[in-house]
Amino acid sequence: MDIQSATWTEVRDAETNLAMVPIGSTEQHGPHAALGTDTLNAETVAETAADRLDDPVAVSPAVSVGVAEEHRQFSGTLWTSESTFRSYVRDIVESLAFHGFDRVVLVNGHGGNVAALREVAGTITRHDDAYAVPFTWFEAVGEDAPPMGHGGALETSLLQHANPDAVREDRLDDAAAEGTRRWGNWKGKVNLAFDSAEFTENGVVGDPREASADLGEDLLDAASEALVDLLETVAEHDTERPPRK
Ligand SMILES: [Zn+2]
């Protein structure tokens, strides 16, 4: 059940306590992929899982600006601080729980959101009237998938399958040639870089020429199946907090 297109009476009558919040970002994804890539991909995975799940699940509107200051040198990139982002996500989950959707999966499409989502899910679960857990789609696509990169084969493939208008196909060669292949600027296991502009000229990490709509379909199958599995587990999960020892 998509909350944006439902009426309030339909939401009131929905027989489920499960919800998903798609969470993305508005940030550069190279010269070939839309700034909304992470939001579009998170929505695609959440909507597909909602369709495939036997039971109903409420899907909130997406959070489309996240923790992305690392891409600030590239035009159009928008960001919030981590604390604002965590507060905003927490409030959304609180309002879902108020309506009875108190088991919530945060369906994430952006690497920069991962740490903040883990932290806020823990805060919600410990202190609020809801259980929340984050799920990041590209961590659930299996070992054979291309490396994550940024605007590389993985993200570009999912767009080509589900949102082909978000990819400028005629720029893939340039995107790959002027990009880089490895995230970060490493000294041993320490990443010296804080902004992506320190290690990529056009914002790309990886090789978007290896992307295809077919690969995108396979990635979506894998990610949405893992998400369905997680939703079924969350629906049954014992959410009681353990007592103090
Ligand atoms: Zn991305």
PDB file of C-alpha atoms and ligand atoms in Angstrom:
ATOM      1  CA  MET A   1       0.000   0.000   0.000  1.00  0.00           C
ATOM      2  CA  ASP A   2       1.492   3.243  -1.214  1.00  0.00           C
ATOM      3  CA  ILE A   3       0.575   5.856   1.409  1.00  0.00           C
ATOM      4  CA  GLN A   4       0.826   8.745  -1.065  1.00  0.00           C
ATOM      5  CA  SER A   5      -1.825   7.361  -3.355  1.00  0.00           C
ATOM      6  CA  ALA A   6      -4.054   5.810  -0.670  1.00  0.00           C
ATOM      7  CA  THR A   7      -6.851   7.671   1.132  1.00  0.00           C
ATOM      8  CA  TRP A   8      -6.811   8.032   4.898  1.00  0.00           C
ATOM      9  CA  THR A   9      -9.696   5.581   5.245  1.00  0.00           C
ATOM     10  CA  GLU A  10      -7.755   2.991   3.249  1.00  0.00           C
ATOM     11  CA  VAL A  11      -4.750   3.479   5.511  1.00  0.00           C
ATOM     12  CA  ARG A  12      -6.983   3.233   8.600  1.00  0.00           C
ATOM     13  CA  ASP A  13      -8.443  -0.043   7.327  1.00  0.00           C
ATOM     14  CA  ALA A  14      -5.119  -1.605   6.274  1.00  0.00           C
ATOM     15  CA  GLU A  15      -4.534  -4.835   8.145  1.00  0.00           C
ATOM     16  CA  THR A  16      -0.812  -4.715   8.763  1.00  0.00           C
ATOM     17  CA  ASN A  17       1.692  -3.290  11.208  1.00  0.00           C
ATOM     18  CA  LEU A  18       4.530  -3.440   8.655  1.00  0.00           C
ATOM     19  CA  ALA A  19       5.917  -0.416   6.807  1.00  0.00           C
ATOM     20  CA  MET A  20       8.821   0.565   4.585  1.00  0.00           C
ATOM     21  CA  VAL A  21      10.435   3.978   4.205  1.00  0.00           C
ATOM     22  CA  PRO A  22      12.451   4.278   0.975  1.00  0.00           C
ATOM     23  CA  ILE A  23      15.496   6.444   1.651  1.00  0.00           C
ATOM     24  CA  GLY A  24      17.758   7.883  -1.013  1.00  0.00           C
ATOM     25  CA  SER A  25      19.796  10.947  -1.745  1.00  0.00           C
ATOM     26  CA  THR A  26      20.012  13.792  -4.247  1.00  0.00           C
ATOM     27  CA  GLU A  27      23.635  13.772  -5.327  1.00  0.00           C
ATOM     28  CA  GLN A  28      25.849  13.549  -8.362  1.00  0.00           C
ATOM     29  CA  HIS A  29      26.050  10.145 -10.051  1.00  0.00           C
ATOM     30  CA  GLY A  30      28.463  11.048 -12.825  1.00  0.00           C
ATOM     31  CA  PRO A  31      27.575  12.811 -16.090  1.00  0.00           C
ATOM     32  CA  HIS A  32      25.338   9.928 -17.201  1.00  0.00           C
ATOM     33  CA  ALA A  33      22.982   9.183 -14.270  1.00  0.00           C
ATOM     34  CA  ALA A  34      20.356  11.379 -12.601  1.00  0.00           C
ATOM     35  CA  LEU A  35      20.975  13.106  -9.282  1.00  0.00           C
ATOM     36  CA  GLY A  36      17.992  11.178  -7.914  1.00  0.00           C
ATOM     37  CA  THR A  37      19.546   7.774  -8.648  1.00  0.00           C
ATOM     38  CA  ASP A  38      19.647   6.598  -5.023  1.00  0.00           C
ATOM     39  CA  THR A  39      16.052   7.618  -4.341  1.00  0.00           C
ATOM     40  CA  LEU A  40      14.754   6.067  -7.571  1.00  0.00           C
ATOM     41  CA  ASN A  41      16.578   2.808  -6.855  1.00  0.00           C
ATOM     42  CA  ALA A  42      15.407   2.638  -3.227  1.00  0.00           C
ATOM     43  CA  GLU A  43      11.813   3.206  -4.381  1.00  0.00           C
ATOM     44  CA  THR A  44      12.134   0.536  -7.064  1.00  0.00           C
ATOM     45  CA  VAL A  45      13.349  -2.074  -4.586  1.00  0.00           C
ATOM     46  CA  ALA A  46      10.738  -1.148  -1.950  1.00  0.00           C
ATOM     47  CA  GLU A  47       7.841  -1.146  -4.437  1.00  0.00           C
ATOM     48  CA  THR A  48       8.910  -4.468  -5.946  1.00  0.00           C
ATOM     49  CA  ALA A  49       9.182  -6.083  -2.509  1.00  0.00           C
ATOM     50  CA  ALA A  50       5.755  -4.682  -1.546  1.00  0.00           C
ATOM     51  CA  ASP A  51       4.270  -6.263  -4.698  1.00  0.00           C
ATOM     52  CA  ARG A  52       5.922  -9.609  -4.022  1.00  0.00           C
ATOM     53  CA  LEU A  53       5.125  -9.867  -0.320  1.00  0.00           C
ATOM     54  CA  ASP A  54       2.009 -11.956   0.370  1.00  0.00           C
ATOM     55  CA  ASP A  55       0.884  -9.673   3.195  1.00  0.00           C
ATOM     56  CA  PRO A  56       0.151  -5.960   2.884  1.00  0.00           C
ATOM     57  CA  VAL A  57       2.862  -3.462   3.803  1.00  0.00           C
ATOM     58  CA  ALA A  58       2.593   0.330   3.968  1.00  0.00           C
ATOM     59  CA  VAL A  59       5.154   2.224   1.879  1.00  0.00           C
ATOM     60  CA  SER A  60       5.801   5.836   2.894  1.00  0.00           C
ATOM     61  CA  PRO A  61       6.952   8.574   0.510  1.00  0.00           C
ATOM     62  CA  ALA A  62      10.712   8.507   0.009  1.00  0.00           C
ATOM     63  CA  VAL A  63      13.230  10.560   1.946  1.00  0.00           C
ATOM     64  CA  SER A  64      15.064  12.050  -1.017  1.00  0.00           C
ATOM     65  CA  VAL A  65      17.796  14.179   0.602  1.00  0.00           C
ATOM     66  CA  GLY A  66      20.308  12.429   2.843  1.00  0.00           C
ATOM     67  CA  VAL A  67      23.875  12.446   4.110  1.00  0.00           C
ATOM     68  CA  ALA A  68      25.756  13.461   0.959  1.00  0.00           C
ATOM     69  CA  GLU A  69      28.005  16.419   1.688  1.00  0.00           C
ATOM     70  CA  GLU A  70      30.899  14.299   0.406  1.00  0.00           C
ATOM     71  CA  HIS A  71      29.653  15.073  -3.133  1.00  0.00           C
ATOM     72  CA  ARG A  72      29.232  18.846  -2.554  1.00  0.00           C
ATOM     73  CA  GLN A  73      31.652  19.952  -5.315  1.00  0.00           C
ATOM     74  CA  PHE A  74      29.287  18.541  -7.943  1.00  0.00           C
ATOM     75  CA  SER A  75      26.351  20.773  -8.926  1.00  0.00           C
ATOM     76  CA  GLY A  76      22.908  19.823  -7.721  1.00  0.00           C
ATOM     77  CA  THR A  77      24.081  17.704  -4.809  1.00  0.00           C
ATOM     78  CA  LEU A  78      21.931  18.373  -1.725  1.00  0.00           C
ATOM     79  CA  TRP A  79      22.565  17.245   1.822  1.00  0.00           C
ATOM     80  CA  THR A  80      21.521  17.433   5.438  1.00  0.00           C
ATOM     81  CA  SER A  81      23.674  16.983   8.524  1.00  0.00           C
ATOM     82  CA  GLU A  82      23.611  13.490  10.019  1.00  0.00           C
ATOM     83  CA  SER A  83      21.722  14.745  13.077  1.00  0.00           C
ATOM     84  CA  THR A  84      18.994  16.420  10.985  1.00  0.00           C
ATOM     85  CA  PHE A  85      18.707  13.298   8.854  1.00  0.00           C
ATOM     86  CA  ARG A  86      18.410  11.027  11.881  1.00  0.00           C
ATOM     87  CA  SER A  87      15.787  13.280  13.504  1.00  0.00           C
ATOM     88  CA  TYR A  88      13.744  13.446  10.311  1.00  0.00           C
ATOM     89  CA  VAL A  89      13.778   9.676   9.807  1.00  0.00           C
ATOM     90  CA  ARG A  90      12.916   9.158  13.484  1.00  0.00           C
ATOM     91  CA  ASP A  91       9.894  11.480  13.210  1.00  0.00           C
ATOM     92  CA  ILE A  92       8.635   9.681  10.099  1.00  0.00           C
ATOM     93  CA  VAL A  93       8.855   6.322  11.865  1.00  0.00           C
ATOM     94  CA  GLU A  94       7.121   7.766  14.951  1.00  0.00           C
ATOM     95  CA  SER A  95       4.227   8.950  12.805  1.00  0.00           C
ATOM     96  CA  LEU A  96       3.979   5.585  11.056  1.00  0.00           C
ATOM     97  CA  ALA A  97       3.902   3.890  14.473  1.00  0.00           C
ATOM     98  CA  PHE A  98       1.165   6.275  15.647  1.00  0.00           C
ATOM     99  CA  HIS A  99      -1.020   4.816  12.871  1.00  0.00           C
ATOM    100  CA  GLY A 100      -0.194   1.255  13.845  1.00  0.00           C
ATOM    101  CA  PHE A 101       2.750   0.594  11.510  1.00  0.00           C
ATOM    102  CA  ASP A 102       5.252  -0.075  14.243  1.00  0.00           C
ATOM    103  CA  ARG A 103       7.557  -2.525  12.461  1.00  0.00           C
ATOM    104  CA  VAL A 104       9.496  -0.502   9.928  1.00  0.00           C
ATOM    105  CA  VAL A 105      12.187  -1.358   7.398  1.00  0.00           C
ATOM    106  CA  LEU A 106      14.247   1.629   6.221  1.00  0.00           C
ATOM    107  CA  VAL A 107      14.990   0.764   2.572  1.00  0.00           C
ATOM    108  CA  ASN A 108      18.179   2.594   1.739  1.00  0.00           C
ATOM    109  CA  GLY A 109      19.858   3.381  -1.579  1.00  0.00           C
ATOM    110  CA  HIS A 110      22.851   5.487  -0.482  1.00  0.00           C
ATOM    111  CA  GLY A 111      26.112   4.412   1.165  1.00  0.00           C
ATOM    112  CA  GLY A 112      26.491   7.743   2.992  1.00  0.00           C
ATOM    113  CA  ASN A 113      23.248   7.082   4.899  1.00  0.00           C
ATOM    114  CA  VAL A 114      24.258   3.673   6.252  1.00  0.00           C
ATOM    115  CA  ALA A 115      25.895   4.657   9.555  1.00  0.00           C
ATOM    116  CA  ALA A 116      23.211   7.234  10.442  1.00  0.00           C
ATOM    117  CA  LEU A 117      20.405   4.763   9.649  1.00  0.00           C
ATOM    118  CA  ARG A 118      21.900   2.058  11.832  1.00  0.00           C
ATOM    119  CA  GLU A 119      22.179   4.548  14.672  1.00  0.00           C
ATOM    120  CA  VAL A 120      18.679   5.985  14.343  1.00  0.00           C
ATOM    121  CA  ALA A 121      17.118   2.524  13.986  1.00  0.00           C
ATOM    122  CA  GLY A 122      18.751   1.593  17.286  1.00  0.00           C
ATOM    123  CA  THR A 123      17.480   4.775  18.938  1.00  0.00           C
ATOM    124  CA  ILE A 124      13.939   4.193  17.651  1.00  0.00           C
ATOM    125  CA  THR A 125      13.922   0.583  18.783  1.00  0.00           C
ATOM    126  CA  ARG A 126      15.303   1.366  22.242  1.00  0.00           C
ATOM    127  CA  HIS A 127      13.336   4.518  23.024  1.00  0.00           C
ATOM    128  CA  ASP A 128      10.271   4.873  20.781  1.00  0.00           C
ATOM    129  CA  ASP A 129       7.080   2.889  20.177  1.00  0.00           C
ATOM    130  CA  ALA A 130       8.419   1.116  17.108  1.00  0.00           C
ATOM    131  CA  TYR A 131      10.913  -1.438  15.896  1.00  0.00           C
ATOM    132  CA  ALA A 132      13.073  -0.251  12.975  1.00  0.00           C
ATOM    133  CA  VAL A 133      15.844  -1.868  10.983  1.00  0.00           C
ATOM    134  CA  PRO A 134      17.785  -0.601   7.955  1.00  0.00           C
ATOM    135  CA  PHE A 135      18.174  -2.512   4.681  1.00  0.00           C
ATOM    136  CA  THR A 136      20.574  -1.271   1.988  1.00  0.00           C
ATOM    137  CA  TRP A 137      19.661  -2.773  -1.382  1.00  0.00           C
ATOM    138  CA  PHE A 138      23.142  -3.028  -2.890  1.00  0.00           C
ATOM    139  CA  GLU A 139      24.373  -5.025   0.109  1.00  0.00           C
ATOM    140  CA  ALA A 140      21.822  -7.716  -0.792  1.00  0.00           C
ATOM    141  CA  VAL A 141      22.629  -8.461  -4.445  1.00  0.00           C
ATOM    142  CA  GLY A 142      25.002 -11.384  -4.002  1.00  0.00           C
ATOM    143  CA  GLU A 143      28.702 -12.052  -4.538  1.00  0.00           C
ATOM    144  CA  ASP A 144      28.550 -12.138  -8.340  1.00  0.00           C
ATOM    145  CA  ALA A 145      27.309  -8.569  -8.702  1.00  0.00           C
ATOM    146  CA  PRO A 146      29.737  -5.898  -9.942  1.00  0.00           C
ATOM    147  CA  PRO A 147      31.448  -3.773  -7.255  1.00  0.00           C
ATOM    148  CA  MET A 148      29.310  -1.000  -5.815  1.00  0.00           C
ATOM    149  CA  GLY A 149      31.410   1.967  -6.975  1.00  0.00           C
ATOM    150  CA  HIS A 150      29.432   5.157  -7.582  1.00  0.00           C
ATOM    151  CA  GLY A 151      27.333   5.614 -10.703  1.00  0.00           C
ATOM    152  CA  GLY A 152      29.002   2.371 -11.826  1.00  0.00           C
ATOM    153  CA  ALA A 153      27.572  -0.817 -13.320  1.00  0.00           C
ATOM    154  CA  LEU A 154      25.420  -1.694 -10.300  1.00  0.00           C
ATOM    155  CA  GLU A 155      23.417   1.503  -9.869  1.00  0.00           C
ATOM    156  CA  THR A 156      23.294   2.258 -13.594  1.00  0.00           C
ATOM    157  CA  SER A 157      21.917  -1.226 -14.378  1.00  0.00           C
ATOM    158  CA  LEU A 158      19.029  -0.891 -11.937  1.00  0.00           C
ATOM    159  CA  LEU A 159      18.162   2.489 -13.461  1.00  0.00           C
ATOM    160  CA  GLN A 160      18.325   1.064 -17.002  1.00  0.00           C
ATOM    161  CA  HIS A 161      15.853  -1.620 -15.982  1.00  0.00           C
ATOM    162  CA  ALA A 162      13.382   0.431 -13.915  1.00  0.00           C
ATOM    163  CA  ASN A 163      13.961   4.105 -14.815  1.00  0.00           C
ATOM    164  CA  PRO A 164      15.716   4.178 -18.202  1.00  0.00           C
ATOM    165  CA  ASP A 165      15.035   7.900 -18.682  1.00  0.00           C
ATOM    166  CA  ALA A 166      17.414   8.573 -15.771  1.00  0.00           C
ATOM    167  CA  VAL A 167      20.426   7.312 -17.784  1.00  0.00           C
ATOM    168  CA  ARG A 168      22.117   9.300 -20.603  1.00  0.00           C
ATOM    169  CA  GLU A 169      23.287   6.312 -22.667  1.00  0.00           C
ATOM    170  CA  ASP A 170      25.425   8.447 -24.995  1.00  0.00           C
ATOM    171  CA  ARG A 171      27.658   9.528 -22.091  1.00  0.00           C
ATOM    172  CA  LEU A 172      28.616   6.088 -20.763  1.00  0.00           C
ATOM    173  CA  ASP A 173      31.984   5.977 -22.573  1.00  0.00           C
ATOM    174  CA  ASP A 174      33.052   9.385 -21.265  1.00  0.00           C
ATOM    175  CA  ALA A 175      31.697   8.591 -17.825  1.00  0.00           C
ATOM    176  CA  ALA A 176      33.901   5.503 -17.648  1.00  0.00           C
ATOM    177  CA  ALA A 177      36.990   7.104 -19.224  1.00  0.00           C
ATOM    178  CA  GLU A 178      37.069  10.133 -16.930  1.00  0.00           C
ATOM    179  CA  GLY A 179      35.981   8.306 -13.801  1.00  0.00           C
ATOM    180  CA  THR A 180      38.037   6.184 -11.490  1.00  0.00           C
ATOM    181  CA  ARG A 181      37.719   2.553 -10.397  1.00  0.00           C
ATOM    182  CA  ARG A 182      38.250   2.687  -6.667  1.00  0.00           C
ATOM    183  CA  TRP A 183      36.414   4.616  -3.949  1.00  0.00           C
ATOM    184  CA  GLY A 184      38.665   6.759  -1.730  1.00  0.00           C
ATOM    185  CA  ASN A 185      42.308   7.743  -1.406  1.00  0.00           C
ATOM    186  CA  TRP A 186      43.889   5.127   0.777  1.00  0.00           C
ATOM    187  CA  LYS A 187      46.943   4.959   3.021  1.00  0.00           C
ATOM    188  CA  GLY A 188      46.801   1.399   4.272  1.00  0.00           C
ATOM    189  CA  LYS A 189      43.280   1.008   5.651  1.00  0.00           C
ATOM    190  CA  VAL A 190      42.820   4.739   6.239  1.00  0.00           C
ATOM    191  CA  ASN A 191      40.814   6.720   3.700  1.00  0.00           C
ATOM    192  CA  LEU A 192      42.506  10.124   3.471  1.00  0.00           C
ATOM    193  CA  ALA A 193      39.683  11.640   1.414  1.00  0.00           C
ATOM    194  CA  PHE A 194      36.488  13.223   2.746  1.00  0.00           C
ATOM    195  CA  ASP A 195      35.057  14.479  -0.553  1.00  0.00           C
ATOM    196  CA  SER A 196      34.605  12.340  -3.649  1.00  0.00           C
ATOM    197  CA  ALA A 197      36.091  15.145  -5.787  1.00  0.00           C
ATOM    198  CA  GLU A 198      39.464  14.234  -4.268  1.00  0.00           C
ATOM    199  CA  PHE A 199      39.574  10.979  -6.211  1.00  0.00           C
ATOM    200  CA  THR A 200      37.165  11.214  -9.139  1.00  0.00           C
ATOM    201  CA  GLU A 201      37.139  13.858 -11.868  1.00  0.00           C
ATOM    202  CA  ASN A 202      33.526  13.420 -13.036  1.00  0.00           C
ATOM    203  CA  GLY A 203      32.020  11.712  -9.982  1.00  0.00           C
ATOM    204  CA  VAL A 204      32.086   8.143 -11.309  1.00  0.00           C
ATOM    205  CA  VAL A 205      33.670   5.236  -9.460  1.00  0.00           C
ATOM    206  CA  GLY A 206      33.444   1.971 -11.404  1.00  0.00           C
ATOM    207  CA  ASP A 207      32.560   1.233 -15.007  1.00  0.00           C
ATOM    208  CA  PRO A 208      29.024   2.080 -16.140  1.00  0.00           C
ATOM    209  CA  ARG A 209      29.751   0.594 -19.610  1.00  0.00           C
ATOM    210  CA  GLU A 210      29.320  -2.799 -17.934  1.00  0.00           C
ATOM    211  CA  ALA A 211      25.754  -1.917 -16.975  1.00  0.00           C
ATOM    212  CA  SER A 212      22.693  -3.416 -18.670  1.00  0.00           C
ATOM    213  CA  ALA A 213      18.958  -3.544 -18.135  1.00  0.00           C
ATOM    214  CA  ASP A 214      19.185  -7.345 -17.908  1.00  0.00           C
ATOM    215  CA  LEU A 215      21.723  -7.104 -15.118  1.00  0.00           C
ATOM    216  CA  GLY A 216      19.438  -4.540 -13.469  1.00  0.00           C
ATOM    217  CA  GLU A 217      16.557  -7.000 -13.565  1.00  0.00           C
ATOM    218  CA  ASP A 218      18.722  -9.669 -11.888  1.00  0.00           C
ATOM    219  CA  LEU A 219      19.891  -7.196  -9.232  1.00  0.00           C
ATOM    220  CA  LEU A 220      16.304  -6.172  -8.553  1.00  0.00           C
ATOM    221  CA  ASP A 221      15.256  -9.811  -8.219  1.00  0.00           C
ATOM    222  CA  ALA A 222      18.017 -10.498  -5.707  1.00  0.00           C
ATOM    223  CA  ALA A 223      17.515  -7.318  -3.663  1.00  0.00           C
ATOM    224  CA  SER A 224      13.721  -7.501  -3.565  1.00  0.00           C
ATOM    225  CA  GLU A 225      13.784 -11.192  -2.651  1.00  0.00           C
ATOM    226  CA  ALA A 226      16.145 -10.444   0.243  1.00  0.00           C
ATOM    227  CA  LEU A 227      13.868  -7.594   1.299  1.00  0.00           C
ATOM    228  CA  VAL A 228      10.741  -9.790   1.204  1.00  0.00           C
ATOM    229  CA  ASP A 229      12.590 -12.290   3.357  1.00  0.00           C
ATOM    230  CA  LEU A 230      13.556  -9.544   5.801  1.00  0.00           C
ATOM    231  CA  LEU A 231       9.990  -8.177   5.953  1.00  0.00           C
ATOM    232  CA  GLU A 232       8.641 -11.649   6.764  1.00  0.00           C
ATOM    233  CA  THR A 233      11.250 -11.963   9.517  1.00  0.00           C
ATOM    234  CA  VAL A 234      10.532  -8.484  10.920  1.00  0.00           C
ATOM    235  CA  ALA A 235       6.796  -9.303  10.971  1.00  0.00           C
ATOM    236  CA  GLU A 236       7.526 -12.246  13.292  1.00  0.00           C
ATOM    237  CA  HIS A 237      10.422 -10.749  15.245  1.00  0.00           C
ATOM    238  CA  ASP A 238      10.254 -10.573  19.043  1.00  0.00           C
ATOM    239  CA  THR A 239      10.516  -6.825  19.572  1.00  0.00           C
ATOM    240  CA  GLU A 240      10.399  -6.909  23.386  1.00  0.00           C
ATOM    241  CA  ARG A 241      13.548  -5.305  24.832  1.00  0.00           C
ATOM    242  CA  PRO A 242      15.487  -7.662  27.105  1.00  0.00           C
ATOM    243  CA  PRO A 243      15.241  -6.774  30.813  1.00  0.00           C
ATOM    244  CA  ARG A 244      18.140  -5.155  32.636  1.00  0.00           C
ATOM    245  CA  LYS A 245      20.507  -7.829  34.053  1.00  0.00           C
TER     246      LYS A 245
HETATM  247 ZN    ZN B   1      24.255   6.107  -5.521  1.00  0.00          ZN
END
